XYZ file of C-alpha atoms in Angstrom:
170
model
C -19.757 208.788 19.030
C -19.397 209.349 15.317
C -21.956 210.518 12.831
C -21.814 208.410 9.713
C -22.732 210.003 6.395
C -25.284 207.495 5.114
C -27.720 207.583 8.075
C -27.223 211.343 8.347
C -28.214 211.926 4.719
C -30.960 209.308 4.983
C -32.589 211.125 7.914
C -32.534 214.482 6.095
C -34.253 212.781 3.182
C -36.878 211.092 5.349
C -37.925 214.374 6.983
C -37.975 216.043 3.541
C -35.443 218.760 4.402
C -32.670 217.436 2.125
C -30.180 219.961 3.514
C -27.030 218.067 2.448
C -28.016 218.871 -1.149
C -28.553 222.622 -0.781
C -26.822 223.896 2.357
C -24.402 226.658 1.385
C -25.999 227.421 -1.982
C -27.680 230.552 -0.588
C -24.249 232.185 -0.763
C -25.039 232.764 -4.441
C -26.995 235.795 -3.245
C -23.701 237.426 -2.257
C -22.339 237.234 -5.805
C -22.961 239.515 -8.782
C -26.393 238.506 -10.104
C -25.669 239.723 -13.635
C -22.633 237.448 -13.835
C -24.571 234.500 -12.375
C -27.433 235.017 -14.834
C -24.939 235.205 -17.705
C -23.276 231.998 -16.496
C -26.706 230.332 -16.220
C -27.618 231.380 -19.743
C -24.287 230.565 -21.399
C -22.430 227.920 -19.430
C -23.991 224.470 -19.687
C -22.140 223.035 -16.689
C -23.308 225.846 -14.406
C -26.887 225.669 -15.723
C -27.014 221.904 -15.194
C -25.805 222.218 -11.606
C -28.215 225.036 -10.782
C -31.103 223.092 -12.355
C -30.203 219.965 -10.353
C -30.100 221.904 -7.103
C -33.380 223.578 -8.004
C -34.935 220.157 -8.610
C -33.802 219.069 -5.153
C -35.242 222.258 -3.671
C -38.567 221.558 -5.377
C -38.633 218.214 -3.568
C -38.149 219.704 -0.093
C -41.140 220.107 2.198
C -40.277 222.532 5.017
C -43.660 222.080 6.697
C -42.928 218.349 7.052
C -39.470 219.050 8.486
C -41.091 221.501 10.932
C -43.516 218.773 12.016
C -40.607 216.494 12.945
C -39.058 219.310 14.975
C -42.319 220.249 16.689
C -43.265 216.693 17.634
C -39.909 215.007 18.217
C -37.351 217.595 19.293
C -37.471 218.595 22.958
C -34.239 220.590 23.156
C -34.953 224.280 22.375
C -31.481 224.732 20.852
C -32.108 221.884 18.425
C -35.531 223.284 17.567
C -33.827 226.592 16.877
C -31.387 224.772 14.591
C -34.314 223.308 12.650
C -35.897 226.737 12.343
C -32.569 228.193 11.208
C -32.215 225.473 8.560
C -35.694 226.200 7.240
C -34.810 229.919 7.045
C -31.638 229.020 5.159
C -33.709 226.834 2.841
C -35.994 229.768 2.080
C -32.989 232.039 1.440
C -31.452 229.369 -0.800
C -34.635 229.064 -2.836
C -34.765 232.837 -3.317
C -31.064 232.968 -4.266
C -31.549 230.296 -6.926
C -34.728 231.865 -8.265
C -32.852 235.156 -8.629
C -30.510 233.315 -11.000
C -33.064 231.222 -12.909
C -35.815 233.873 -12.952
C -38.453 231.213 -12.335
C -41.428 231.842 -10.009
C -40.770 228.696 -7.919
C -38.238 225.843 -7.985
C -38.364 223.729 -11.136
C -41.557 225.461 -12.290
C -40.581 224.706 -15.879
C -40.295 220.965 -15.200
C -43.829 219.738 -15.901
C -43.056 216.074 -15.216
C -41.489 216.812 -11.835
C -44.321 219.138 -10.820
C -46.880 216.500 -11.820
C -45.000 213.799 -9.893
C -44.823 215.992 -6.793
C -48.521 216.819 -7.027
C -49.401 213.134 -7.280
C -46.990 211.761 -4.694
C -47.006 214.340 -1.914
C -50.441 213.581 -0.463
C -49.419 209.942 0.011
C -45.896 210.540 1.270
C -47.108 213.315 3.591
C -49.366 210.797 5.338
C -46.450 208.391 5.712
C -44.443 211.189 7.319
C -47.288 211.843 9.771
C -47.460 208.157 10.674
C -43.673 208.019 11.012
C -43.672 210.953 13.433
C -46.372 209.308 15.546
C -44.522 205.974 15.511
C -41.218 207.608 16.475
C -42.917 209.554 19.259
C -44.585 206.409 20.594
C -41.374 204.399 20.402
C -39.350 207.085 22.179
C -41.988 207.436 24.880
C -41.944 203.711 25.597
C -38.127 203.648 25.703
C -37.954 206.701 27.987
C -40.502 205.175 30.375
C -38.729 201.815 30.497
C -41.615 200.045 28.789
C -41.297 197.527 25.979
C -41.821 198.935 22.513
C -44.957 197.589 20.873
C -43.865 195.431 17.892
C -46.656 197.018 15.832
C -45.040 200.428 16.380
C -41.677 199.086 15.234
C -43.357 197.520 12.196
C -45.165 200.792 11.400
C -41.888 202.673 11.669
C -40.138 200.285 9.267
C -43.031 200.448 6.809
C -42.972 204.244 6.834
C -39.194 204.341 6.317
C -39.508 202.095 3.259
C -42.669 203.824 2.046
C -41.176 207.308 2.254
C -38.010 206.187 0.461
C -40.109 204.531 -2.264
C -42.445 207.533 -2.524
C -39.537 209.918 -2.846
C -38.021 207.537 -5.395
C -34.704 207.332 -3.657
C -33.023 205.024 -1.206
C -32.545 207.709 1.406
């Protein structure tokens, strides 16, 4: 079996982890902070990239990703992977904040912070419904029962709703 990039990235977006965008960035912490801060202050290309990654970090919701793991992942090794990714996310956030000297990701971006404040309560609910729908669908499939069409419909609505709420296609 192969893992195609589009559904892989789509699923990381749906569960609000977004790891394809930030995984590996925490390695900044291993570099000379004075040099990184100088690059951030004086090199537009570097600043733009750091700011873009920070914006993506501001849009992550580790508690939502943890919910998916808790409710949908039975394998302890895979749960451990999810926990490890959330730890790496936290380390990545701290590494970037050490460079930008901001208190939290994209704290200087008023429009983004306002959008997140307004959208998250609605998208969070869609994530909760999606988890319940996925759990119900999997349970029916594992027990050899037909999947309720309303569950499938709810799942499709949440997929589209989360994508629309996050303002991306994946």
